[in-house]
Amino acid sequence: MTTGQTVRLPSVDRILGDAACLALIAHYGRAQTLACARAVLAELRTAMLAGAVCEEGASIAAIAAQMAERLQAQSRSRLRAVFNLTGTVLHTNLGRALLPDAALQAVVEALQWPMNLEFDLETGKRGDRDDLVEELLRELTGAEAATIVNNNAAAVLLMLNTLAQGKEVVVSRGELVEIGGAFRIPDVMTRAGAVLREVGSTNRTHLADYANGVNADTALLMKVHCSNYAITGFTKSVELDELVPLAAQHGVPTAVDLGSGTLVDLAQYGLPHETTVRETIEAGADLVTFSGDKLLGGPQCGVIVGRADLIAKIKRNPLKRALRVGKLTLAALEPVLRLYRAPDLLAERLTTLRLLTRPAGAMRAQADILLPLLQGALGAAYAVTAEAMTSQIGSGALPVDQLPSFGLAIRSAPGSRLSNPLGALEQRLRALPCPVIGRIGQDTLWLDLRCLEAAHETAFVAQLDELSA
């Protein structure tokens, strides 16, 4: 700014009367646009005192341009779609399971119409929202009854609070798991009002340990599936079919927290075998809890299946209302469960299973197409190669089991003058309109293509040019 030059800011009324601002008002509303105009003017006044504003920067056109940019940023959703190229299919931080098309259509309809959530169309009286999916769950698991809550942690909490408040629950020390967010089974028991009775040792627990832990205050014998870690070496655990007779002998139920939970034998699809809910029920478990948004491939929810008398008691707990799910969850869950009626078509129609079973050859062919495009966008500062790599099923669901995969490996070119080049590139990828999330390890930025399906490939390529800007 020239010394002695006077810069005058336009009034708020003049700004709002400008054609560009009238367009902003039409899009964002008068109140939001007015607040933005005042904020921009306040910042310009502060800058004027420091001599940092020229006449051009104080023009209505310049102010309107600032306002348009700011309003657009303010209106952008904080919850955004991303490309998950981490190699973790069921990534907790990225929303876990992707819903199949049938579930998407059901949710859209539930958003647009009143639904018979708790209305019995046959009797015209109030119904039970669990009835919408209970019959399917009974069919698929072999259980007598079922109820749904908002996640598996809630399912465990509700089960323990209902059946073991003020009483003891016998659990092996080797099964006192912690999952993401420092969520620990002992802490859940405390919040549920149950008393933890630890038996055995970290690596070895025998049936006699359970027997010695049972007393007059015992309410449950509980097994917790260690889905997010494995203890190997000198180990011993008690199988469910051994534990059930002991529980029956003492007249207490046996509960199993499967965590992820699956309704089909994954081994038939070339994946690691995971105990199914039906197998657990058939082995004698009185109650089983599991997630809906992990291996099941549905929306976030927690499912409790088992004996009808115990489920009925759980549903009468006042906490059930606090933990129940809404119509959108049930709208998404029902079509996902229906897909399991056609196991021969499941790998094609269930998104989670389709990604887990994606052929390495398809990913290799995709990498060959994308490599020159990405290399061209990054330039000489980076070297991109197509390489074999390993995916994992989930960060909290079978994280130990690796899947052969293929993708793009990015390394800093020799002689690069960039400081922390891979970290800088990882940040640039996250700043794209649809952020790209990869993983850094071994001096390489890995972009695993397992979760980049053909339908999204065009959108991925379209924004690569912004990396060279």
Coordinates of C-alpha atoms in Angstrom, one line a residue:
M1 CA 0.0 0.0 0.0
T2 CA 1.3 3.5 -0.9
T3 CA 2.2 5.8 2.0
G4 CA -0.6 8.2 2.8
Q5 CA -3.1 6.3 0.6
T6 CA -6.5 6.1 2.2
V7 CA -8.4 2.8 1.9
R8 CA -12.1 2.9 2.6
L9 CA -14.0 -0.3 3.2
P10 CA -17.4 -0.6 1.7
S11 CA -20.4 -0.8 4.0
V12 CA -22.1 -4.1 4.8
D13 CA -25.2 -2.9 2.9
R14 CA -23.2 -2.2 -0.3
I15 CA -21.5 -5.6 -0.1
L16 CA -24.8 -7.5 0.4
G17 CA -26.4 -5.5 -2.5
D18 CA -23.7 -6.6 -4.9
A19 CA -24.7 -9.1 -7.5
A20 CA -22.1 -11.6 -6.4
C21 CA -23.3 -11.4 -2.8
L22 CA -26.9 -11.7 -3.8
A23 CA -26.0 -15.0 -5.4
L24 CA -24.3 -16.1 -2.1
I25 CA -27.5 -15.1 -0.2
A26 CA -29.6 -17.2 -2.5
H27 CA -27.4 -20.2 -1.9
Y28 CA -26.3 -19.9 1.8
G29 CA -29.1 -17.7 3.2
R30 CA -29.0 -14.0 4.4
A31 CA -28.0 -14.7 8.1
Q32 CA -24.9 -16.8 7.2
T33 CA -23.8 -14.5 4.4
L34 CA -24.2 -11.4 6.7
A35 CA -22.1 -13.0 9.4
C36 CA -19.5 -13.9 6.9
A37 CA -19.4 -10.3 5.5
R38 CA -18.9 -8.8 8.9
A39 CA -16.2 -11.3 9.7
V40 CA -14.3 -10.5 6.5
L41 CA -14.6 -6.7 7.1
A42 CA -13.4 -7.1 10.7
E43 CA -10.3 -8.9 9.5
L44 CA -9.7 -6.2 6.8
R45 CA -9.9 -3.5 9.4
T46 CA -7.3 -5.2 11.5
A47 CA -5.1 -5.6 8.4
M48 CA -5.5 -1.9 7.5
L49 CA -4.1 -0.9 10.9
A50 CA -1.0 -2.9 10.0
G51 CA -0.8 -1.3 6.6
A52 CA -1.4 -4.6 4.9
V53 CA -4.5 -3.8 2.8
C54 CA -4.5 -2.2 -0.7
E55 CA -7.4 -0.6 -2.4
E56 CA -7.9 -3.5 -4.7
G57 CA -8.0 -5.9 -1.7
A58 CA -10.8 -3.8 -0.1
S59 CA -13.0 -3.8 -3.2
I60 CA -16.4 -5.3 -3.1
A61 CA -15.3 -7.9 -5.7
A62 CA -12.4 -9.0 -3.6
I63 CA -14.5 -9.2 -0.5
A64 CA -17.2 -11.2 -2.3
A65 CA -14.5 -13.6 -3.5
Q66 CA -13.2 -14.1 0.0
M67 CA -16.8 -14.6 1.3
A68 CA -17.5 -17.2 -1.4
E69 CA -14.4 -19.2 -0.5
R70 CA -15.1 -19.0 3.2
L71 CA -18.8 -19.9 2.9
Q72 CA -18.0 -22.9 0.7
A73 CA -15.4 -24.1 3.3
Q74 CA -17.9 -23.6 6.1
S75 CA -20.6 -25.6 4.3
R76 CA -18.4 -28.6 3.5
S77 CA -19.4 -31.7 5.4
R78 CA -16.9 -32.8 8.1
L79 CA -17.9 -36.4 7.3
R80 CA -16.3 -37.0 3.9
A81 CA -15.9 -39.9 1.4
V82 CA -12.3 -41.1 1.2
F83 CA -10.4 -43.7 -0.8
N84 CA -9.3 -46.4 1.6
L85 CA -6.0 -47.6 0.2
T86 CA -4.6 -48.6 3.6
G87 CA -5.0 -52.4 2.9
T88 CA -7.3 -52.7 5.9
V89 CA -10.8 -53.6 4.6
L90 CA -12.7 -53.2 7.8
H91 CA -10.9 -50.1 9.0
T92 CA -12.4 -48.8 12.2
N93 CA -11.3 -45.2 11.7
L94 CA -12.7 -45.2 8.1
G95 CA -16.2 -46.5 9.0
R96 CA -15.7 -50.3 8.8
A97 CA -18.1 -52.2 6.5
L98 CA -19.4 -50.7 3.3
L99 CA -23.1 -51.4 2.7
P100 CA -24.2 -53.4 -0.4
D101 CA -26.6 -51.8 -2.9
A102 CA -29.7 -53.4 -1.4
A103 CA -29.0 -51.8 1.9
L104 CA -28.4 -48.4 0.3
Q105 CA -31.7 -48.5 -1.4
A106 CA -33.5 -49.5 1.8
V107 CA -31.9 -46.6 3.7
V108 CA -32.9 -44.0 1.1
E109 CA -36.5 -45.2 1.2
A110 CA -36.4 -45.1 5.1
L111 CA -35.1 -41.5 4.9
Q112 CA -38.0 -40.4 2.6
W113 CA -41.0 -42.2 4.0
P114 CA -42.6 -42.9 7.4
M115 CA -41.9 -46.6 8.2
N116 CA -43.6 -49.2 10.3
L117 CA -40.8 -49.1 12.8
E118 CA -42.9 -50.0 15.8
F119 CA -46.3 -50.5 14.2
D120 CA -47.8 -53.9 13.6
L121 CA -49.4 -53.8 10.1
E122 CA -51.5 -56.9 10.8
T123 CA -53.0 -55.9 14.2
G124 CA -52.8 -52.1 13.8
K125 CA -51.2 -51.9 17.2
R126 CA -47.8 -50.9 18.5
G127 CA -45.1 -53.4 17.5
D128 CA -41.5 -54.2 18.5
R129 CA -38.8 -52.9 16.3
D130 CA -36.7 -56.0 16.8
D131 CA -39.4 -58.0 15.0
L132 CA -38.2 -56.5 11.7
V133 CA -35.1 -58.6 11.8
E134 CA -35.6 -61.2 14.5
E135 CA -37.0 -63.9 12.3
L136 CA -34.0 -63.6 9.9
L137 CA -31.5 -63.7 12.7
R138 CA -33.2 -66.8 14.2
E139 CA -33.1 -68.5 10.7
L140 CA -29.4 -67.6 10.1
T141 CA -28.1 -68.4 13.6
G142 CA -30.3 -71.1 15.0
A143 CA -31.0 -69.1 18.1
E144 CA -34.4 -68.9 19.8
A145 CA -34.6 -65.1 19.9
A146 CA -32.6 -61.9 19.1
T147 CA -32.4 -58.2 19.9
I148 CA -30.5 -55.3 18.4
V149 CA -28.6 -52.5 20.0
N150 CA -26.3 -49.7 18.7
N151 CA -23.0 -51.7 18.8
N152 CA -21.4 -54.8 20.3
A153 CA -20.0 -52.9 23.3
A154 CA -23.6 -52.0 24.1
A155 CA -24.7 -55.6 23.6
V156 CA -22.2 -56.8 26.1
L157 CA -23.0 -54.0 28.5
L158 CA -26.8 -54.7 28.3
M159 CA -26.3 -58.4 28.7
L160 CA -24.1 -58.1 31.8
N161 CA -26.3 -55.4 33.4
T162 CA -29.4 -57.5 32.9
L163 CA -28.1 -60.9 34.1
A164 CA -25.2 -60.1 36.4
Q165 CA -25.7 -56.8 38.1
G166 CA -24.2 -57.2 41.6
K167 CA -23.1 -60.7 40.8
E168 CA -20.0 -62.4 39.5
V169 CA -19.0 -63.3 35.9
V170 CA -16.3 -65.9 35.5
V171 CA -13.8 -65.1 32.6
S172 CA -10.4 -66.4 31.7
R173 CA -7.5 -64.0 32.2
G174 CA -6.4 -64.7 28.7
E175 CA -9.7 -63.3 27.3
L176 CA -9.8 -59.9 29.1
V177 CA -9.4 -58.1 25.8
E178 CA -9.0 -54.5 25.0
I179 CA -10.3 -53.2 21.7
G180 CA -9.9 -49.8 20.1
G181 CA -10.3 -46.6 22.1
A182 CA -9.0 -48.3 25.3
F183 CA -12.3 -50.2 25.6
R184 CA -11.7 -53.1 28.0
I185 CA -13.9 -56.0 29.0
P186 CA -13.2 -55.5 32.8
D187 CA -14.2 -51.8 32.5
V188 CA -17.5 -52.8 30.7
M189 CA -18.2 -55.2 33.5
T190 CA -17.7 -52.6 36.1
R191 CA -20.0 -50.1 34.3
A192 CA -22.6 -52.9 34.0
G193 CA -22.5 -53.5 37.7
A194 CA -21.1 -57.0 37.4
V195 CA -18.1 -58.3 39.4
L196 CA -15.3 -59.8 37.4
R197 CA -14.0 -63.2 38.6
E198 CA -10.7 -63.8 36.7
V199 CA -9.6 -67.5 36.4
G200 CA -6.6 -69.2 35.0
S201 CA -3.5 -67.3 33.7
T202 CA -2.8 -65.2 30.7
N203 CA -1.7 -68.1 28.5
R204 CA -3.3 -71.1 30.1
T205 CA -6.7 -71.7 31.5
H206 CA -8.2 -75.1 32.4
L207 CA -11.7 -76.3 33.1
A208 CA -10.8 -76.7 36.7
D209 CA -10.1 -73.0 36.9
Y210 CA -13.6 -72.2 35.8
A211 CA -15.0 -74.8 38.3
N212 CA -13.0 -73.3 41.2
G213 CA -14.2 -69.8 40.2
V214 CA -17.9 -70.7 40.5
N215 CA -19.7 -69.9 43.7
A216 CA -23.1 -68.8 45.1
D217 CA -22.7 -65.3 43.6
T218 CA -21.9 -66.5 40.1
A219 CA -24.3 -65.2 37.4
L220 CA -22.6 -66.1 34.2
L221 CA -19.7 -68.1 32.7
M222 CA -18.4 -66.0 29.8
K223 CA -16.0 -66.5 26.9
V224 CA -14.6 -63.6 24.9
H225 CA -13.4 -64.2 21.4
C226 CA -9.9 -62.8 21.0
S227 CA -10.5 -61.4 17.5
N228 CA -7.8 -58.6 17.6
Y229 CA -4.8 -60.6 18.9
A230 CA -3.4 -64.1 19.3
I231 CA -1.5 -65.8 22.1
T232 CA 0.9 -68.5 20.7
G233 CA 3.3 -71.0 22.2
F234 CA 2.6 -72.7 25.6
T235 CA -1.1 -72.1 25.7
K236 CA -4.4 -73.7 26.8
S237 CA -7.9 -72.5 26.6
V238 CA -11.3 -74.1 27.5
E239 CA -13.5 -74.8 24.5
L240 CA -17.2 -73.8 24.7
D241 CA -18.4 -77.4 24.5
E242 CA -16.4 -78.1 27.7
L243 CA -17.7 -75.0 29.5
V244 CA -21.4 -75.5 28.8
P245 CA -21.8 -78.7 30.9
L246 CA -20.1 -77.0 33.8
A247 CA -22.4 -74.0 33.6
A248 CA -25.5 -76.3 33.4
Q249 CA -24.3 -78.2 36.4
H250 CA -24.3 -75.0 38.4
G251 CA -27.5 -73.6 36.8
V252 CA -25.9 -70.5 35.3
P253 CA -25.9 -69.4 31.6
T254 CA -23.0 -69.4 29.3
A255 CA -22.4 -66.2 27.3
V256 CA -20.0 -65.7 24.4
D257 CA -18.8 -62.4 23.0
L258 CA -17.8 -63.1 19.5
G259 CA -16.8 -59.5 18.8
S260 CA -16.7 -59.5 15.0
G261 CA -19.1 -62.4 14.4
T262 CA -19.8 -64.0 11.1
L263 CA -22.8 -65.9 9.7
V264 CA -21.0 -68.1 7.2
D265 CA -17.8 -70.1 7.2
L266 CA -15.3 -67.8 5.6
A267 CA -13.0 -70.7 4.7
Q268 CA -15.3 -71.6 1.7
Y269 CA -14.2 -68.3 0.2
G270 CA -10.5 -68.9 0.8
L271 CA -10.4 -66.8 3.9
P272 CA -9.3 -67.8 7.5
H273 CA -11.9 -69.8 9.3
E274 CA -13.8 -67.9 12.0
T275 CA -16.2 -69.5 14.4
T276 CA -19.7 -68.7 13.2
V277 CA -22.6 -67.6 15.3
R278 CA -24.5 -70.7 14.5
E279 CA -21.6 -72.9 15.5
T280 CA -21.5 -71.1 18.8
I281 CA -25.2 -71.5 19.4
E282 CA -25.0 -75.2 18.4
A283 CA -22.1 -75.7 20.9
G284 CA -24.5 -74.7 23.7
A285 CA -24.0 -71.0 24.3
D286 CA -27.1 -69.5 25.9
L287 CA -26.3 -66.0 24.7
V288 CA -24.0 -64.7 21.9
T289 CA -23.1 -61.1 21.1
F290 CA -21.5 -59.8 17.9
S291 CA -21.1 -56.8 15.7
G292 CA -23.1 -55.9 12.6
D293 CA -20.5 -53.8 10.9
K294 CA -17.5 -56.0 10.8
L295 CA -17.4 -59.5 9.2
L296 CA -21.2 -59.4 8.9
G297 CA -20.8 -56.6 6.4
G298 CA -23.8 -54.5 7.6
P299 CA -24.4 -51.2 9.5
Q300 CA -23.0 -50.4 12.9
C301 CA -25.0 -52.3 15.5
G302 CA -24.7 -55.0 18.2
V303 CA -26.7 -58.2 18.1
I304 CA -27.6 -60.5 21.0
V305 CA -29.0 -63.9 20.1
G306 CA -29.8 -66.9 22.3
R307 CA -32.3 -68.4 24.7
A308 CA -35.8 -66.8 24.4
D309 CA -36.2 -66.4 28.2
L310 CA -32.9 -64.6 28.5
I311 CA -33.5 -62.3 25.5
A312 CA -36.9 -61.4 26.9
K313 CA -35.3 -60.4 30.2
I314 CA -32.7 -58.3 28.4
K315 CA -35.4 -56.5 26.4
R316 CA -37.2 -55.5 29.6
N317 CA -34.1 -53.8 30.9
P318 CA -34.7 -50.0 30.9
L319 CA -31.2 -49.6 29.3
K320 CA -32.5 -51.3 26.2
R321 CA -34.3 -48.1 25.2
A322 CA -31.2 -46.1 25.7
L323 CA -29.2 -48.5 23.5
R324 CA -31.7 -49.3 20.8
V325 CA -31.2 -48.6 17.1
G326 CA -33.2 -46.4 14.8
K327 CA -35.0 -47.0 11.6
L328 CA -32.0 -46.4 9.4
T329 CA -29.9 -49.1 11.1
L330 CA -32.7 -51.6 10.8
A331 CA -33.4 -50.6 7.2
A332 CA -29.8 -51.3 6.3
L333 CA -29.5 -54.5 8.4
E334 CA -32.5 -56.4 7.0
P335 CA -31.4 -56.5 3.4
V336 CA -27.9 -57.4 4.4
L337 CA -29.2 -60.4 6.4
R338 CA -31.4 -61.4 3.4
L339 CA -28.2 -61.7 1.3
Y340 CA -27.1 -64.6 3.5
R341 CA -30.0 -66.7 2.3
A342 CA -28.1 -67.0 -1.0
P343 CA -24.6 -68.0 0.1
D344 CA -23.6 -68.9 -3.5
L345 CA -24.1 -65.2 -4.5
L346 CA -22.8 -63.7 -1.3
A347 CA -19.2 -63.0 -2.5
E348 CA -20.7 -61.0 -5.4
R349 CA -23.4 -59.0 -3.6
L350 CA -22.0 -58.4 -0.1
T351 CA -19.5 -55.6 -0.4
T352 CA -17.3 -56.6 2.5
L353 CA -16.9 -60.2 1.2
R354 CA -16.3 -59.0 -2.4
L355 CA -13.4 -56.8 -1.2
L356 CA -12.0 -59.6 1.0
T357 CA -12.0 -62.1 -1.9
R358 CA -10.9 -59.7 -4.7
P359 CA -8.4 -61.5 -7.0
A360 CA -4.8 -60.4 -6.9
G361 CA -4.8 -60.5 -10.7
A362 CA -7.5 -57.8 -10.9
M363 CA -5.5 -55.6 -8.6
R364 CA -2.3 -56.2 -10.5
A365 CA -4.0 -55.2 -13.8
Q366 CA -5.4 -52.0 -12.1
A367 CA -2.0 -51.1 -10.8
D368 CA -0.5 -51.4 -14.3
I369 CA -3.1 -48.8 -15.5
L370 CA -2.7 -46.4 -12.6
L371 CA 1.1 -46.5 -12.3
P372 CA 2.0 -44.2 -15.3
L373 CA -0.9 -41.8 -14.4
L374 CA 0.3 -41.4 -10.8
Q375 CA 4.0 -41.2 -11.8
G376 CA 3.1 -38.4 -14.3
A377 CA 1.3 -36.5 -11.6
L378 CA 4.1 -36.8 -9.0
G379 CA 7.0 -36.1 -11.3
A380 CA 10.7 -36.9 -10.8
A381 CA 10.6 -36.3 -7.0
Y382 CA 9.1 -39.8 -6.5
A383 CA 9.4 -43.3 -8.0
V384 CA 6.2 -45.3 -8.3
T385 CA 6.3 -49.1 -8.8
A386 CA 3.6 -51.8 -8.9
E387 CA 4.2 -54.3 -6.2
A388 CA 2.7 -57.2 -4.3
M389 CA 1.8 -56.3 -0.7
T390 CA -0.4 -57.7 2.0
S391 CA -3.9 -56.6 3.2
Q392 CA -5.6 -57.3 6.5
I393 CA -9.2 -58.1 7.1
G394 CA -9.7 -55.5 9.9
S395 CA -7.9 -53.4 12.4
G396 CA -10.1 -55.0 15.2
A397 CA -11.3 -58.0 13.2
L398 CA -8.8 -60.7 12.4
P399 CA -5.9 -58.2 12.2
V400 CA -3.3 -61.0 12.3
D401 CA -4.5 -62.8 9.2
Q402 CA -2.9 -61.4 6.0
L403 CA -4.3 -61.4 2.5
P404 CA -2.1 -61.3 -0.6
S405 CA -2.7 -58.1 -2.4
F406 CA -1.3 -55.7 -5.0
G407 CA -0.9 -52.0 -5.3
L408 CA 1.4 -49.0 -5.9
A409 CA 4.5 -48.4 -3.9
I410 CA 5.9 -44.8 -3.8
R411 CA 9.4 -44.0 -2.7
S412 CA 11.4 -40.8 -2.7
A413 CA 13.6 -40.5 -5.8
P414 CA 17.4 -40.6 -5.1
G415 CA 18.8 -37.1 -4.6
S416 CA 15.4 -35.6 -3.6
R417 CA 15.8 -32.2 -1.8
L418 CA 12.4 -32.5 -0.1
S419 CA 12.2 -32.7 3.7
N420 CA 10.3 -35.8 4.7
P421 CA 9.1 -36.3 1.2
L422 CA 6.8 -39.3 2.0
G423 CA 5.1 -37.5 4.8
A424 CA 4.6 -34.4 2.6
L425 CA 3.0 -36.6 -0.1
E426 CA 0.8 -38.4 2.3
Q427 CA -0.5 -35.0 3.5
R428 CA -1.1 -33.9 -0.1
L429 CA -3.1 -37.1 -0.8
R430 CA -5.2 -36.4 2.3
A431 CA -5.8 -32.9 1.0
L432 CA -7.4 -34.0 -2.3
P433 CA -11.1 -33.4 -2.9
C434 CA -11.7 -37.0 -2.1
P435 CA -8.8 -37.8 0.3
V436 CA -6.6 -40.8 -0.5
I437 CA -5.6 -42.7 2.7
G438 CA -2.5 -45.0 2.4
R439 CA 0.1 -46.2 4.8
I440 CA 3.8 -45.4 5.3
G441 CA 6.3 -48.1 6.2
Q442 CA 9.8 -49.3 5.3
D443 CA 10.5 -45.9 3.7
T444 CA 7.6 -46.4 1.3
L445 CA 4.1 -45.0 0.9
W446 CA 1.9 -48.0 0.1
L447 CA -1.4 -47.6 -1.8
D448 CA -3.1 -51.0 -1.6
L449 CA -5.7 -51.3 -4.3
R450 CA -7.9 -54.0 -2.7
C451 CA -10.6 -51.5 -1.8
L452 CA -10.4 -49.4 -5.0
E453 CA -13.2 -51.0 -7.1
A454 CA -13.6 -50.4 -10.8
A455 CA -16.7 -48.1 -10.2
H456 CA -14.5 -45.6 -8.3
E457 CA -11.4 -45.8 -10.5
T458 CA -12.4 -42.9 -12.7
A459 CA -13.0 -40.5 -9.8
F460 CA -9.6 -41.5 -8.3
V461 CA -7.8 -40.8 -11.6
A462 CA -9.7 -37.5 -12.2
Q463 CA -8.1 -35.8 -9.2
L464 CA -4.5 -37.0 -9.7
D465 CA -3.6 -33.8 -11.7
E466 CA -4.1 -31.8 -8.5
L467 CA -1.0 -33.5 -7.1
S468 CA 1.2 -31.7 -9.7
A469 CA -0.3 -28.3 -9.0

